[in-house]
CSV table of C-alpha atoms and ligand atoms in Angstrom, one decimal:
chain,number,residue,atom,x,y,z
A,1,UNK,CA,0.2,0.2,0.2
A,2,UNK,CA,1.3,3.3,-0.7
A,3,UNK,CA,0.5,6.2,2.0
A,4,UNK,CA,1.1,10.1,1.5
A,5,UNK,CA,2.7,12.0,4.2
A,6,UNK,CA,2.6,15.7,4.8
A,7,UNK,CA,3.3,18.1,7.7
A,8,UNK,CA,3.7,21.6,8.9
A,9,UNK,CA,7.0,22.3,10.7
A,10,UNK,CA,5.2,21.5,14.0
A,11,UNK,CA,4.4,18.1,12.9
A,12,UNK,CA,7.6,17.8,10.9
A,13,UNK,CA,9.5,15.7,13.3
A,14,UNK,CA,6.7,13.1,13.8
A,15,UNK,CA,6.1,12.8,10.2
A,16,UNK,CA,9.6,11.7,9.8
A,17,UNK,CA,9.1,9.3,12.6
A,18,UNK,CA,5.9,7.9,11.1
A,19,UNK,CA,7.6,7.8,7.7
A,20,UNK,CA,10.5,5.6,9.4
A,21,UNK,CA,7.9,3.2,11.1
A,22,UNK,CA,5.9,2.4,7.9
A,23,UNK,CA,9.3,2.0,5.8
A,24,UNK,CA,10.4,-0.7,8.0
A,25,UNK,CA,6.9,-2.4,7.7
A,26,UNK,CA,7.2,-2.5,3.9
A,27,UNK,CA,4.7,1.1,3.2
A,28,UNK,CA,5.7,2.6,0.1
A,29,UNK,CA,5.9,6.4,1.2
A,30,UNK,CA,5.0,9.3,-0.9
A,31,UNK,CA,6.4,12.4,1.4
A,32,UNK,CA,4.9,15.4,0.3
A,33,UNK,CA,6.9,17.6,2.7
A,34,UNK,CA,7.7,19.9,4.8
A,35,UNK,CA,11.4,19.0,4.7
A,36,UNK,CA,12.6,20.7,8.2
A,37,UNK,CA,11.3,22.4,11.1
A,38,UNK,CA,11.4,26.0,9.1
A,39,UNK,CA,8.2,27.7,9.8
A,40,UNK,CA,5.7,26.6,6.8
A,41,UNK,CA,1.9,27.1,6.4
A,42,UNK,CA,0.2,24.0,7.0
A,43,UNK,CA,-2.9,24.8,4.9
A,44,UNK,CA,-1.1,23.8,1.8
A,45,UNK,CA,0.5,20.5,3.0
A,46,UNK,CA,-2.8,19.4,4.2
A,47,UNK,CA,-4.4,20.0,0.6
A,48,UNK,CA,-1.3,18.1,-0.9
A,49,UNK,CA,-2.1,15.0,1.0
A,50,UNK,CA,-5.7,15.4,0.4
A,51,UNK,CA,-5.1,15.8,-3.5
A,52,UNK,CA,-2.6,12.9,-3.3
A,53,UNK,CA,-5.0,10.8,-1.9
A,54,UNK,CA,-8.3,12.1,-3.9
A,55,UNK,CA,-6.1,11.7,-7.1
A,56,UNK,CA,-5.2,8.0,-6.6
A,57,UNK,CA,-1.5,9.1,-6.0
A,58,UNK,CA,-1.5,7.3,-2.9
A,59,UNK,CA,-4.1,4.9,-1.3
A,60,UNK,CA,-4.5,6.8,2.1
A,61,UNK,CA,-2.1,9.6,3.9
A,62,UNK,CA,-1.3,10.5,7.1
A,63,UNK,CA,-0.7,14.4,8.1
A,64,UNK,CA,0.9,16.3,11.0
A,65,UNK,CA,0.9,19.4,12.1
A,66,UNK,CA,1.2,21.0,15.9
A,67,UNK,CA,-2.2,19.7,16.9
A,68,UNK,CA,-3.6,17.8,14.0
A,69,UNK,CA,-6.3,20.2,13.6
A,70,UNK,CA,-5.4,23.0,10.9
A,71,UNK,CA,-4.1,20.4,8.6
A,72,UNK,CA,-6.8,18.0,9.1
A,73,UNK,CA,-9.1,20.8,8.1
A,74,UNK,CA,-7.2,21.7,4.9
A,75,UNK,CA,-7.3,17.8,4.1
A,76,UNK,CA,-11.0,17.9,4.5
A,77,UNK,CA,-11.4,20.5,1.6
A,78,UNK,CA,-10.5,18.2,-0.7
A,79,UNK,CA,-13.8,16.5,-2.2
A,80,UNK,CA,-13.5,12.7,-1.1
A,81,UNK,CA,-11.2,13.3,1.7
A,82,UNK,CA,-12.3,11.9,5.2
A,83,UNK,CA,-9.6,13.3,7.2
A,84,UNK,CA,-10.0,12.4,11.3
A,85,UNK,CA,-7.6,13.9,14.0
A,86,UNK,CA,-7.5,11.0,16.7
A,87,UNK,CA,-5.9,11.3,19.7
A,88,UNK,CA,-6.4,7.8,21.5
A,89,UNK,CA,-6.6,4.2,20.3
A,90,UNK,CA,-10.3,4.0,20.3
A,91,UNK,CA,-10.7,7.0,17.7
A,92,UNK,CA,-8.2,5.3,15.8
A,93,UNK,CA,-10.1,2.3,15.1
A,94,UNK,CA,-13.3,3.8,15.0
A,95,UNK,CA,-12.2,6.1,12.4
A,96,UNK,CA,-11.6,3.6,10.2
A,97,UNK,CA,-14.5,1.0,11.1
A,98,UNK,CA,-17.2,3.8,11.2
A,99,UNK,CA,-16.0,6.9,9.1
A,100,UNK,CA,-13.6,5.1,6.2
A,101,UNK,CA,-11.3,7.9,6.9
A,102,UNK,CA,-8.5,7.8,4.4
A,103,UNK,CA,-6.7,10.4,6.0
A,104,UNK,CA,-5.5,10.6,9.5
A,105,UNK,CA,-4.0,13.9,11.2
A,106,UNK,CA,-1.5,13.9,14.4
A,107,UNK,CA,-0.5,16.2,16.8
A,108,UNK,CA,3.2,16.5,17.3
A,109,UNK,CA,2.8,18.7,20.3
A,110,UNK,CA,-0.2,16.2,21.6
A,111,UNK,CA,1.0,13.2,21.0
A,112,UNK,CA,4.4,11.3,22.0
A,113,UNK,CA,6.0,9.5,19.0
A,114,UNK,CA,5.4,6.1,20.4
A,115,UNK,CA,1.7,6.7,21.0
A,116,UNK,CA,1.3,8.4,17.3
A,117,UNK,CA,2.8,5.2,15.9
A,118,UNK,CA,0.5,2.9,18.0
A,119,UNK,CA,-2.3,5.1,16.6
A,120,UNK,CA,-0.9,4.8,12.8
A,121,UNK,CA,-0.8,0.9,13.5
A,122,UNK,CA,-4.4,0.6,14.4
A,123,UNK,CA,-5.6,2.6,12.1
A,124,UNK,CA,-3.7,0.6,9.3
A,125,UNK,CA,-4.7,-2.9,10.6
A,126,UNK,CA,-8.7,-1.9,10.6
A,127,UNK,CA,-11.3,-2.2,7.9
A,128,UNK,CA,-14.4,0.0,7.3
A,129,UNK,CA,-17.1,-2.1,8.2
A,130,UNK,CA,-19.5,-0.8,5.9
A,131,UNK,CA,-23.2,-1.7,6.2
A,132,UNK,CA,-25.5,0.8,8.3
A,133,UNK,CA,-21.9,3.1,8.0
A,134,UNK,CA,-21.9,3.1,4.4
A,135,UNK,CA,-24.9,5.0,3.9
A,136,UNK,CA,-23.5,7.9,6.0
A,137,UNK,CA,-20.0,7.6,4.2
A,138,UNK,CA,-22.0,7.9,1.2
A,139,UNK,CA,-23.7,11.1,2.5
A,140,UNK,CA,-20.4,12.6,3.4
A,141,UNK,CA,-19.2,12.2,-0.2
A,142,UNK,CA,-22.1,13.8,-1.9
A,143,UNK,CA,-21.7,16.9,0.6
A,144,UNK,CA,-18.1,17.5,-0.9
A,145,UNK,CA,-19.1,17.3,-4.5
B,201,LIG,C1,1.8,25.8,14.0
B,201,LIG,O1,2.3,26.7,15.0
B,201,LIG,C2,0.6,25.3,14.3
B,201,LIG,O2,-0.5,26.6,14.5
B,201,LIG,C3,0.2,24.3,13.4
B,201,LIG,O3,1.2,23.4,13.5
B,201,LIG,C4,-1.3,23.6,13.9
B,201,LIG,O4,-1.1,23.1,15.6
B,201,LIG,C5,-2.5,24.1,13.4
B,201,LIG,O5,-3.5,23.4,13.4
């Protein structure tokens, strides 16, 4: 599976940790930056990840900023994107099972590296349950058109 990664400066260190973790696990990575802790604007990185996933250059994506919030808002502006900010294992599981989140957003100033990598694994290991949740996800997708 190919995963798109993007961050601003507040999420840069976490993005690098996520990238190393995923490469170790055999995932293919599309790294959309940023490439240092120099200050940048999170909207364009969130949008880039959203466009990569919506456009099929990557199957799913992970975005990181200081809180995960700003970059998730940007990713969610792209039609077809369901980006979830997650901060605990239950959210990591449910955003996949119920919301079919195709991007997760992590906060580099919120989560430890160990916590964040654990959440990434849970999200990747779970699948969308479909069923009654499919109709609601379809409604979200219609809203984004
Ligand atoms: C950057 O200082 C910070 O605002 C950003 O990383 C993020 O937390 C925004 O939601």
